Coordinates of N, CA and C and ligand atoms in Angstrom, one line a residue:
M1 N 105.3 25.6 125.8 CA 104.8 26.4 124.6 C 106.0 26.5 123.6
E2 N 105.6 26.3 122.4 CA 106.6 26.5 121.3 C 106.5 27.9 120.8
W3 N 107.5 28.7 120.9 CA 107.4 30.1 120.5 C 108.0 30.2 119.1
N4 N 107.3 31.0 118.3 CA 107.8 31.2 116.9 C 108.0 32.7 116.8
V5 N 109.3 33.1 116.8 CA 109.6 34.6 117.0 C 109.8 35.2 115.6
I6 N 109.1 36.3 115.4 CA 109.3 37.2 114.2 C 110.0 38.4 114.7
R7 N 111.2 38.7 114.1 CA 112.0 39.8 114.5 C 111.9 40.9 113.5
L8 N 111.6 42.1 114.0 CA 111.6 43.3 113.1 C 112.5 44.4 113.6
D9 N 113.0 45.2 112.7 CA 113.8 46.3 113.1 C 112.9 47.4 113.7
E10 N 111.9 47.8 112.9 CA 111.1 48.9 113.3 C 109.6 48.6 112.9
V11 N 108.7 49.0 113.8 CA 107.3 48.8 113.5 C 106.6 49.9 114.3
D12 N 105.3 50.2 113.9 CA 104.6 51.1 114.6 C 104.4 50.6 116.1
S13 N 103.8 49.4 116.2 CA 103.5 48.8 117.5 C 103.5 47.3 117.3
T14 N 104.2 46.6 118.1 CA 104.2 45.1 117.9 C 102.8 44.5 118.1
N15 N 102.0 45.2 119.0 CA 100.6 44.7 119.2 C 99.8 44.9 117.9
E16 N 100.0 46.0 117.3 CA 99.2 46.3 116.0 C 99.7 45.3 114.9
Y17 N 101.0 45.0 114.9 CA 101.5 44.1 113.9 C 100.9 42.7 114.1
A18 N 100.9 42.3 115.4 CA 100.4 41.0 115.8 C 98.9 40.9 115.5
K19 N 98.2 41.9 115.7 CA 96.8 41.9 115.5 C 96.5 41.6 114.0
K20 N 97.3 42.2 113.1 CA 97.1 42.0 111.7 C 97.4 40.5 111.3
L21 N 98.1 39.8 112.1 CA 98.4 38.4 111.7 C 97.3 37.5 112.0
I22 N 96.4 37.9 112.9 CA 95.3 37.1 113.4 C 94.1 37.2 112.3
P23 N 93.5 36.1 112.0 CA 93.5 34.8 112.6 C 94.4 33.8 111.9
D24 N 95.2 34.3 110.9 CA 96.0 33.3 110.1 C 97.4 33.0 110.8
V25 N 97.3 32.7 112.0 CA 98.6 32.5 112.8 C 98.3 31.5 113.9
S26 N 99.4 30.9 114.4 CA 99.1 30.0 115.5 C 99.5 30.6 116.8
E27 N 98.9 30.0 117.9 CA 99.3 30.4 119.2 C 100.8 30.3 119.4
G28 N 101.4 31.2 120.1 CA 102.8 31.1 120.3 C 103.7 31.9 119.4
T29 N 103.0 32.6 118.5 CA 103.7 33.5 117.6 C 104.1 34.8 118.4
V30 N 105.4 35.2 118.2 CA 105.9 36.3 119.0 C 106.4 37.4 118.0
V31 N 106.1 38.6 118.2 CA 106.6 39.7 117.4 C 107.5 40.5 118.3
V32 N 108.8 40.7 117.9 CA 109.7 41.5 118.6 C 110.3 42.6 117.7
A33 N 110.3 43.8 118.2 CA 110.9 44.9 117.4 C 112.0 45.6 118.1
K34 N 113.0 46.0 117.4 CA 114.1 46.8 118.0 C 113.6 48.2 118.5
R35 N 112.7 48.7 117.7 CA 112.1 50.0 118.1 C 110.7 50.1 117.6
Q36 N 109.8 50.9 118.3 CA 108.5 51.1 117.9 C 108.3 52.6 117.7
T37 N 107.6 52.9 116.6 CA 107.5 54.4 116.3 C 106.2 54.9 116.9
S38 N 105.3 54.0 117.4 CA 104.1 54.4 117.9 C 103.6 53.3 119.0
G39 N 104.5 53.1 119.9 CA 104.2 52.1 121.0 C 103.1 52.7 121.9
R40 N 102.3 51.9 122.4 CA 101.1 52.3 123.1 C 101.0 51.6 124.5
G41 N 100.5 52.4 125.5 CA 100.1 51.8 126.7 C 98.5 51.7 126.7
R42 N 98.0 51.6 127.9 CA 96.5 51.5 127.9 C 95.9 52.8 127.5
K43 N 94.6 52.7 127.1 CA 93.9 54.0 126.7 C 94.7 54.7 125.6
G44 N 95.5 54.1 124.8 CA 96.2 54.7 123.7 C 97.3 55.7 124.2
R45 N 97.7 55.6 125.4 CA 98.7 56.5 125.9 C 100.1 56.0 125.3
A46 N 100.9 57.0 125.1 CA 102.2 56.7 124.4 C 103.1 55.8 125.2
W47 N 103.8 54.9 124.6 CA 104.8 54.1 125.3 C 106.1 54.3 124.6
A48 N 107.1 54.9 125.3 CA 108.4 55.2 124.7 C 109.1 53.9 124.4
S49 N 109.5 53.8 123.1 CA 110.1 52.5 122.7 C 111.4 52.7 121.9
P50 N 112.4 53.4 122.4 CA 113.6 53.5 121.6 C 114.4 52.3 121.6
E51 N 115.4 52.2 120.7 CA 116.2 51.0 120.5 C 116.9 50.7 121.9
G52 N 117.1 49.4 122.1 CA 117.8 49.0 123.4 C 116.8 48.4 124.4
G53 N 115.5 48.6 124.2 CA 114.5 48.0 125.0 C 113.9 46.8 124.4
L54 N 113.1 46.1 125.2 CA 112.5 44.8 124.7 C 111.0 45.2 124.5
W55 N 110.6 45.2 123.2 CA 109.2 45.5 122.8 C 108.7 44.3 122.1
M56 N 107.7 43.6 122.7 CA 107.3 42.4 122.0 C 105.8 42.1 122.3
S57 N 105.2 41.3 121.4 CA 103.8 40.9 121.6 C 103.8 39.4 121.4
V58 N 103.1 38.7 122.3 CA 102.9 37.3 122.0 C 101.4 37.0 121.8
I59 N 101.2 36.1 120.8 CA 99.8 35.8 120.4 C 99.4 34.5 121.1
L60 N 98.3 34.6 121.9 CA 97.8 33.4 122.6 C 96.4 33.1 122.2
K61 N 96.0 31.9 122.5 CA 94.6 31.5 122.2 C 94.0 30.7 123.3
P62 N 93.8 31.4 124.4 CA 93.3 30.7 125.6 C 91.9 30.2 125.5
P63 N 91.5 29.2 126.2 CA 90.1 28.7 126.1 C 89.1 29.7 126.5
M64 N 89.5 30.6 127.4 CA 88.6 31.7 127.8 C 89.3 33.0 127.8
I65 N 88.6 34.1 127.6 CA 89.2 35.4 127.7 C 89.0 35.8 129.2
D66 N 90.2 36.1 129.8 CA 90.1 36.3 131.2 C 91.1 37.4 131.6
P67 N 90.6 38.4 132.3 CA 91.5 39.5 132.6 C 92.8 39.2 133.4
R68 N 92.7 38.0 134.1 CA 93.9 37.6 134.9 C 95.1 37.2 134.0
L69 N 94.8 37.1 132.7 CA 95.9 36.8 131.8 C 97.1 37.8 131.8
V70 N 96.7 39.0 132.1 CA 97.7 40.1 132.2 C 98.8 39.8 133.3
F71 N 98.3 39.1 134.3 CA 99.3 38.8 135.4 C 100.4 37.8 134.9
V72 N 100.1 37.0 133.9 CA 101.1 36.1 133.4 C 102.3 36.9 132.9
G73 N 102.0 38.0 132.2 CA 103.1 38.9 131.7 C 103.8 39.5 132.8
A74 N 103.1 40.0 133.8 CA 103.8 40.7 134.9 C 104.7 39.8 135.7
L75 N 104.2 38.6 136.0 CA 104.9 37.6 136.7 C 106.2 37.1 136.0
A76 N 106.0 36.9 134.6 CA 107.2 36.5 133.8 C 108.3 37.6 133.8
V77 N 107.8 38.9 133.7 CA 108.8 40.0 133.8 C 109.5 40.0 135.2
S78 N 108.7 39.8 136.2 CA 109.3 39.9 137.5 C 110.3 38.7 137.8
D79 N 110.0 37.6 137.3 CA 110.9 36.4 137.4 C 112.2 36.7 136.6
T80 N 112.0 37.2 135.4 CA 113.2 37.5 134.6 C 114.1 38.5 135.2
L81 N 113.5 39.6 135.8 CA 114.3 40.6 136.5 C 115.1 40.0 137.7
R82 N 114.4 39.1 138.4 CA 115.0 38.4 139.5 C 116.3 37.6 139.1
D83 N 116.2 37.0 137.9 CA 117.3 36.2 137.4 C 118.5 37.1 137.1
F84 N 118.2 38.4 136.9 CA 119.3 39.3 136.6 C 119.7 40.1 137.9
G85 N 119.1 39.7 139.0 CA 119.5 40.3 140.3 C 118.7 41.6 140.6
I86 N 117.6 41.8 139.9 CA 116.8 43.0 140.1 C 115.5 42.6 140.9
G87 N 115.3 43.2 142.0 CA 114.1 43.0 142.8 C 113.0 43.9 142.2
A88 N 111.8 43.3 141.9 CA 110.7 44.2 141.4 C 109.4 43.8 142.0
W89 N 108.5 44.7 141.9 CA 107.1 44.4 142.5 C 106.1 44.7 141.4
I90 N 104.9 44.1 141.6 CA 103.9 44.2 140.6 C 102.9 45.2 141.0
K91 N 102.7 46.2 140.2 CA 101.6 47.2 140.5 C 100.4 46.8 139.7
W92 N 99.4 46.3 140.5 CA 98.2 45.9 139.9 C 97.6 47.0 139.0
P93 N 97.1 46.7 137.9 CA 97.0 45.4 137.3 C 98.1 45.0 136.3
N94 N 98.8 46.0 135.8 CA 99.6 45.6 134.6 C 101.0 46.2 134.5
D95 N 101.6 46.6 135.7 CA 102.9 47.2 135.6 C 103.9 46.4 136.5
V96 N 105.2 46.6 136.2 CA 106.2 46.1 137.0 C 107.1 47.3 137.4
W97 N 107.4 47.4 138.7 CA 108.1 48.5 139.2 C 109.4 48.1 139.9
V98 N 110.4 48.9 139.9 CA 111.6 48.7 140.7 C 111.7 49.9 141.6
G99 N 111.5 49.6 142.9 CA 111.4 50.8 143.8 C 110.3 51.6 143.4
N100 N 110.5 52.9 143.2 CA 109.4 53.8 142.9 C 109.4 54.2 141.4
R101 N 110.0 53.3 140.6 CA 110.0 53.6 139.1 C 109.5 52.4 138.3
K102 N 108.8 52.8 137.3 CA 108.2 51.7 136.4 C 109.3 51.2 135.4
I103 N 109.4 49.9 135.3 CA 110.4 49.3 134.4 C 109.7 48.6 133.2
S104 N 108.4 48.2 133.5 CA 107.7 47.4 132.5 C 106.2 47.6 132.5
G105 N 105.6 47.4 131.4 CA 104.1 47.4 131.4 C 103.6 46.3 130.4
V106 N 102.5 45.8 130.7 CA 101.8 44.8 129.9 C 100.5 45.3 129.4
L107 N 100.3 45.1 128.1 CA 99.1 45.5 127.5 C 98.4 44.3 126.8
T108 N 97.3 43.8 127.3 CA 96.6 42.7 126.6 C 95.5 43.3 125.9
E109 N 95.3 42.8 124.7 CA 94.2 43.2 123.8 C 93.6 41.9 123.2
V110 N 92.3 42.0 122.9 CA 91.6 40.8 122.4 C 91.2 41.0 121.0
K111 N 91.4 40.0 120.2 CA 90.9 40.0 118.8 C 90.3 38.6 118.5
G112 N 89.0 38.5 118.4 CA 88.3 37.3 118.2 C 88.6 36.4 119.4
D113 N 89.1 35.1 119.0 CA 89.4 34.2 120.1 C 90.8 34.4 120.6
F114 N 91.5 35.3 120.1 CA 93.0 35.5 120.4 C 93.2 36.6 121.4
V115 N 94.3 36.5 122.1 CA 94.7 37.5 123.0 C 96.1 37.9 122.5
I116 N 96.4 39.2 122.4 CA 97.7 39.8 122.1 C 98.2 40.3 123.4
M117 N 99.3 39.7 123.9 CA 99.9 40.2 125.1 C 101.2 41.0 124.8
G118 N 101.1 42.3 124.9 CA 102.3 43.1 124.6 C 103.0 43.4 125.9
V119 N 104.3 43.2 125.8 CA 105.2 43.4 127.0 C 106.3 44.4 126.6
G120 N 106.4 45.5 127.3 CA 107.4 46.5 127.1 C 108.3 46.4 128.3
L121 N 109.6 46.3 128.1 CA 110.6 46.2 129.2 C 111.8 47.1 128.9
N122 N 112.0 48.0 129.8 CA 113.2 48.9 129.6 C 114.4 48.1 129.9
V123 N 115.3 47.8 128.9 CA 116.5 47.0 129.1 C 117.7 47.9 129.1
N124 N 118.2 48.2 127.9 CA 119.4 49.1 127.8 C 119.1 50.4 127.2
N125 N 117.8 50.7 127.0 CA 117.4 51.9 126.3 C 117.5 53.1 127.2
E126 N 117.7 54.3 126.6 CA 117.6 55.6 127.3 C 116.2 55.7 127.8
I127 N 116.0 56.3 128.9 CA 114.7 56.7 129.4 C 114.5 58.2 128.9
P128 N 113.4 58.4 128.2 CA 113.2 59.8 127.6 C 113.1 60.8 128.8
D129 N 113.4 62.1 128.4 CA 113.4 63.1 129.4 C 112.2 63.2 130.3
G130 N 111.0 63.2 129.7 CA 109.8 63.4 130.5 C 109.5 62.2 131.5
L131 N 110.2 61.1 131.4 CA 109.9 59.9 132.2 C 111.0 59.6 133.2
K132 N 112.1 60.4 133.2 CA 113.2 60.1 134.1 C 112.9 59.9 135.6
E133 N 111.9 60.7 136.0 CA 111.5 60.6 137.4 C 110.7 59.3 137.8
T134 N 110.0 58.8 136.7 CA 109.0 57.7 137.0 C 109.4 56.4 136.4
A135 N 110.4 56.4 135.5 CA 110.7 55.1 134.8 C 112.2 54.8 135.1
T136 N 112.5 53.5 135.0 CA 113.9 53.0 135.0 C 114.1 51.9 134.1
S137 N 115.3 51.4 134.0 CA 115.6 50.3 133.0 C 116.5 49.3 133.8
M138 N 116.7 48.1 133.1 CA 117.6 47.1 133.7 C 119.0 47.7 133.8
M139 N 119.4 48.4 132.8 CA 120.8 49.0 132.8 C 121.0 50.0 133.9
E140 N 119.9 50.8 134.1 CA 120.0 51.8 135.2 C 120.1 51.0 136.6
A141 N 119.3 50.0 136.7 CA 119.2 49.3 138.0 C 120.5 48.6 138.3
L142 N 121.2 48.1 137.2 CA 122.4 47.3 137.4 C 123.7 48.1 137.2
G143 N 123.6 49.2 136.6 CA 124.8 50.0 136.4 C 125.6 49.5 135.2
E144 N 125.0 48.6 134.4 CA 125.7 48.1 133.2 C 124.7 47.5 132.2
P145 N 125.0 47.5 130.9 CA 124.0 46.9 130.0 C 123.9 45.4 130.2
V146 N 122.8 44.9 129.7 CA 122.6 43.4 129.8 C 122.4 42.9 128.4
D147 N 122.5 41.6 128.3 CA 122.4 40.9 127.0 C 120.9 40.7 126.8
I148 N 120.4 41.5 125.8 CA 118.9 41.6 125.6 C 118.4 40.2 125.0
G149 N 119.2 39.5 124.3 CA 118.8 38.2 123.8 C 118.6 37.2 124.9
E150 N 119.4 37.3 126.0 CA 119.2 36.5 127.2 C 117.9 36.9 127.9
V151 N 117.6 38.2 127.9 CA 116.4 38.7 128.6 C 115.2 38.1 127.9
L152 N 115.2 38.2 126.5 CA 114.1 37.6 125.8 C 113.9 36.1 126.0
E153 N 115.0 35.4 126.0 CA 114.9 34.0 126.2 C 114.3 33.6 127.6
R154 N 114.8 34.3 128.6 CA 114.2 34.1 130.0 C 112.7 34.4 130.0
L155 N 112.4 35.6 129.4 CA 111.1 36.1 129.5 C 110.1 35.1 128.8
L156 N 110.5 34.5 127.7 CA 109.6 33.6 127.0 C 109.5 32.3 127.8
E157 N 110.6 31.9 128.4 CA 110.5 30.7 129.2 C 109.5 30.9 130.4
Y158 N 109.6 32.0 131.1 CA 108.7 32.3 132.2 C 107.3 32.5 131.7
L159 N 107.1 33.1 130.5 CA 105.8 33.4 130.0 C 105.1 32.0 129.8
G160 N 105.9 31.1 129.2 CA 105.3 29.7 128.9 C 104.9 29.1 130.2
R161 N 105.8 29.2 131.3 CA 105.4 28.5 132.5 C 104.2 29.1 133.2
W162 N 104.2 30.5 133.2 CA 103.0 31.1 133.9 C 101.7 30.9 133.1
Y163 N 101.9 30.9 131.8 CA 100.7 30.6 131.0 C 100.1 29.2 131.3
K164 N 101.0 28.3 131.4 CA 100.6 26.9 131.7 C 99.9 26.9 133.1
T165 N 100.4 27.6 134.1 CA 99.8 27.7 135.4 C 98.4 28.3 135.3
F166 N 98.4 29.4 134.5 CA 97.1 30.1 134.3 C 96.0 29.2 133.7
L167 N 96.5 28.4 132.8 CA 95.5 27.5 132.1 C 95.0 26.4 133.1
E168 N 95.9 25.9 134.0 CA 95.6 24.9 134.9 C 94.8 25.3 136.1
N169 N 95.3 26.5 136.6 CA 94.8 27.0 137.9 C 94.9 28.5 138.1
P170 N 94.0 29.3 137.5 CA 94.2 30.7 137.5 C 94.4 31.3 138.9
P171 N 93.7 30.8 140.0 CA 93.9 31.4 141.3 C 95.4 31.4 141.8
L172 N 96.1 30.3 141.3 CA 97.5 30.2 141.7 C 98.3 31.4 141.1
V173 N 97.9 31.8 140.0 CA 98.6 33.0 139.4 C 98.3 34.2 140.2
V174 N 97.1 34.4 140.6 CA 96.7 35.5 141.5 C 97.4 35.5 142.8
E175 N 97.5 34.3 143.4 CA 98.2 34.1 144.7 C 99.6 34.7 144.6
E176 N 100.3 34.3 143.5 CA 101.6 34.8 143.3 C 101.7 36.3 143.1
V177 N 100.7 36.9 142.4 CA 100.7 38.3 142.3 C 100.5 39.0 143.6
R178 N 99.6 38.4 144.4 CA 99.3 38.9 145.8 C 100.6 39.0 146.6
G179 N 101.4 38.0 146.5 CA 102.7 37.9 147.2 C 103.8 38.9 146.7
R180 N 103.6 39.4 145.5 CA 104.6 40.3 144.9 C 104.1 41.7 144.7
T181 N 103.0 42.1 145.2 CA 102.5 43.4 144.8 C 102.9 44.6 145.7
M182 N 103.1 44.4 147.0 CA 103.5 45.5 147.8 C 102.3 46.5 148.0
L183 N 101.2 46.3 147.4 CA 100.1 47.2 147.5 C 99.2 46.9 148.7
I184 N 99.3 45.7 149.2 CA 98.4 45.3 150.3 C 98.7 46.1 151.6
G185 N 97.7 46.7 152.1 CA 97.8 47.5 153.3 C 98.1 48.9 153.0
K186 N 98.4 49.2 151.7 CA 98.8 50.6 151.4 C 97.5 51.4 151.1
E187 N 97.6 52.7 151.4 CA 96.5 53.6 150.9 C 96.7 54.0 149.5
V188 N 95.8 53.8 148.7 CA 95.9 54.1 147.2 C 94.8 55.0 146.7
R189 N 95.0 55.7 145.6 CA 94.0 56.4 144.9 C 93.8 55.6 143.6
V190 N 92.6 55.2 143.4 CA 92.3 54.5 142.1 C 91.6 55.4 141.2
L191 N 92.2 55.6 140.1 CA 91.7 56.6 139.1 C 90.7 55.9 138.2
L192 N 89.4 56.0 138.4 CA 88.4 55.5 137.5 C 88.0 56.7 136.7
D193 N 87.3 56.5 135.6 CA 86.9 57.6 134.8 C 86.2 58.7 135.5
G194 N 86.9 59.8 135.8 CA 86.4 60.9 136.4 C 85.8 60.7 137.8
N195 N 86.2 59.6 138.4 CA 85.5 59.2 139.7 C 86.6 58.5 140.5
D196 N 87.4 59.2 141.2 CA 88.5 58.6 142.0 C 88.0 58.0 143.3
L197 N 88.7 57.0 143.7 CA 88.4 56.3 144.9 C 89.7 56.3 145.8
V198 N 89.6 56.6 147.0 CA 90.8 56.5 147.9 C 90.4 55.5 149.0
G199 N 91.3 54.5 149.1 CA 91.1 53.5 150.1 C 92.3 52.7 150.4
R200 N 92.2 51.8 151.4 CA 93.3 50.9 151.7 C 93.1 49.6 151.0
V201 N 94.2 49.1 150.5 CA 94.1 47.8 149.8 C 94.0 46.6 150.8
I202 N 92.9 45.9 150.7 CA 92.8 44.7 151.6 C 93.5 43.5 150.9
T203 N 93.2 43.3 149.7 CA 93.8 42.1 149.0 C 93.5 42.2 147.5
I204 N 94.0 41.2 146.8 CA 93.6 41.0 145.4 C 92.8 39.7 145.4
S205 N 91.5 39.7 145.0 CA 90.7 38.5 145.1 C 91.1 37.5 144.0
D206 N 90.7 36.3 144.2 CA 91.0 35.2 143.3 C 90.6 35.5 141.9
D207 N 89.5 36.3 141.7 CA 89.1 36.6 140.3 C 90.0 37.8 139.8
G208 N 91.0 38.2 140.5 CA 91.9 39.2 140.0 C 91.5 40.7 140.3
S209 N 90.4 40.9 141.0 CA 90.0 42.3 141.4 C 90.8 42.8 142.6
L210 N 90.9 44.1 142.6 CA 91.5 44.8 143.8 C 90.4 45.1 144.8
I211 N 90.6 44.6 146.0 CA 89.6 44.8 147.1 C 90.1 45.9 148.0
L212 N 89.3 47.0 148.1 CA 89.7 48.1 148.9 C 88.8 48.3 150.1
D213 N 89.3 48.9 151.1 CA 88.5 49.4 152.2 C 88.4 50.9 152.0
V214 N 87.2 51.4 151.7 CA 86.9 52.8 151.5 C 86.0 53.3 152.6
D215 N 86.5 54.0 153.5 CA 85.8 54.5 154.7 C 84.9 53.4 155.3
G216 N 85.6 52.2 155.5 CA 84.9 51.1 156.2 C 84.0 50.3 155.3
Q217 N 83.9 50.7 154.1 CA 83.1 49.9 153.1 C 84.1 49.1 152.2
T218 N 83.7 47.8 152.0 CA 84.6 47.0 151.1 C 84.1 47.3 149.6
V219 N 85.1 47.7 148.8 CA 84.8 48.0 147.4 C 85.7 47.2 146.5
K220 N 85.1 46.6 145.5 CA 85.8 45.8 144.6 C 86.1 46.6 143.3
V221 N 87.3 46.6 142.9 CA 87.7 47.3 141.7 C 88.1 46.3 140.6
V222 N 87.3 46.2 139.5 CA 87.7 45.2 138.6 C 88.7 45.7 137.6
Y223 N 89.4 44.8 137.0 CA 90.4 45.2 136.0 C 89.7 46.0 134.9
G224 N 90.3 47.0 134.4 CA 89.8 47.8 133.3 C 90.8 48.9 133.1
D225 N 90.3 50.1 132.7 CA 91.2 51.2 132.5 C 91.4 52.0 133.8
V226 N 91.8 51.3 134.8 CA 92.0 51.9 136.1 C 93.5 52.0 136.4
S227 N 93.9 53.1 137.0 CA 95.3 53.3 137.4 C 95.3 53.5 138.9
V228 N 96.4 52.9 139.5 CA 96.5 53.0 141.0 C 97.7 53.9 141.3
R229 N 97.5 54.8 142.2 CA 98.5 55.7 142.8 C 98.7 55.4 144.2
I230 N 99.9 55.2 144.7 CA 100.0 55.0 146.2 C 100.0 56.3 146.9
N231 N 99.1 56.5 147.8 CA 99.1 57.7 148.6 C 100.1 57.7 149.7
R232 N 100.1 56.6 150.4 CA 101.2 56.4 151.5 C 101.2 55.0 151.9
Ligands
ATP301 P1 101.1 54.3 135.6 O1 102.0 53.4 134.8 O2 101.4 55.7 135.5 O3 100.7 53.7 136.9 P2 99.1 53.2 133.9 O4 99.5 51.8 134.2 O5 97.6 53.4 133.9 O6 99.7 54.3 134.8 P3 99.5 53.0 131.2 O7 98.6 53.7 130.3 O8 99.2 51.6 131.4 O9 99.6 53.7 132.5 O10 101.0 53.1 130.7 C1 101.4 54.2 130.0 C2 102.2 55.1 130.8 O11 103.5 54.6 131.0 C3 102.5 56.5 130.2 O12 101.5 57.4 130.5 C4 103.8 56.9 130.7 O13 103.7 57.6 131.9 C5 104.5 55.6 131.1 N1 105.5 55.2 130.1 C6 105.6 55.4 128.8 N2 106.7 54.8 128.2 C7 107.3 54.2 129.2 C8 108.5 53.5 129.3 N3 109.2 53.1 128.3 N4 108.9 53.0 130.6 C9 108.2 53.3 131.7 N5 107.0 54.0 131.6 C10 106.6 54.5 130.4
BTN302 C1 101.4 50.0 130.0 O1 102.0 50.0 131.0 O2 100.5 50.8 129.7 C2 101.6 48.9 129.0 C3 102.7 49.2 128.0 C4 102.9 48.1 127.0 C5 104.0 48.4 126.0 C6 104.2 47.2 125.1 S1 105.7 47.4 124.1 C7 105.2 46.1 123.1 C8 103.7 46.2 122.9 N1 103.5 47.1 121.8 C9 102.8 48.2 122.2 O3 102.5 49.2 121.4 N2 102.6 48.2 123.5 C10 103.1 47.0 124.1

């Protein structure tokens, strides 16, 4: 993939900025900002984006809109972290965690035939007060700041590779997520809209869904606005 990087000092949200470029833009355009004033997670939840972190959105035009595309982002982040000596796991469907703290989140949005894949990765930024218990950064994990340019370079390299794998063979992407998720066998609470499910994770199926054992019944949870909490 040929990446064409647009660098901004400040923006509301790189996803919003990228959305405005569509459709007059080609696949592979990347928007990176030093800080976001209104970074967002799923369901419009706030995403803290102070200077020092990597906040970016890549514009893709896949032949089909597929929820498994979010895994491309999570795998690329996890590979990048590994290159810097940080072991991470993927929390289905869209987060990357180091131990019991979130270091990165992926937000994919669709506009027409395009997909905007937003990736937020805490690199050298401060973790805001309210998130200190639940979030971490590369700097915190390593005890020293890292070269953010190098992080971006690696991340784009891995995004290109995993996107290629996704286009050729989506189940291969899922297989890799399965191996890196740590959720399998765990008891989790899945927060669906006002309707929580507690069950043991059996697997992630090839279509990208989370398969749970809920009181002996097999239940399939499809990607959507669902959050997973580990009970034990
Ligand atoms: P969770 O990440 O709690 O499992 P989720 O994946 O459903 O839940 P999202 O809405 O996808 O949550 O992500 C937004 C959440 O991420 C916010 O509610 C906040 O708790 C957390 N968050 C916000 N900014 C950051 C950040 N810079 N680093 C880590 N976590 C953050
Ligand atoms: C999540 O865990 O909910 C996903 C968070 C995604 C944050 C990134 S930062 C770059 C891009 N711009 C945004 O406003 N959100 C994504």
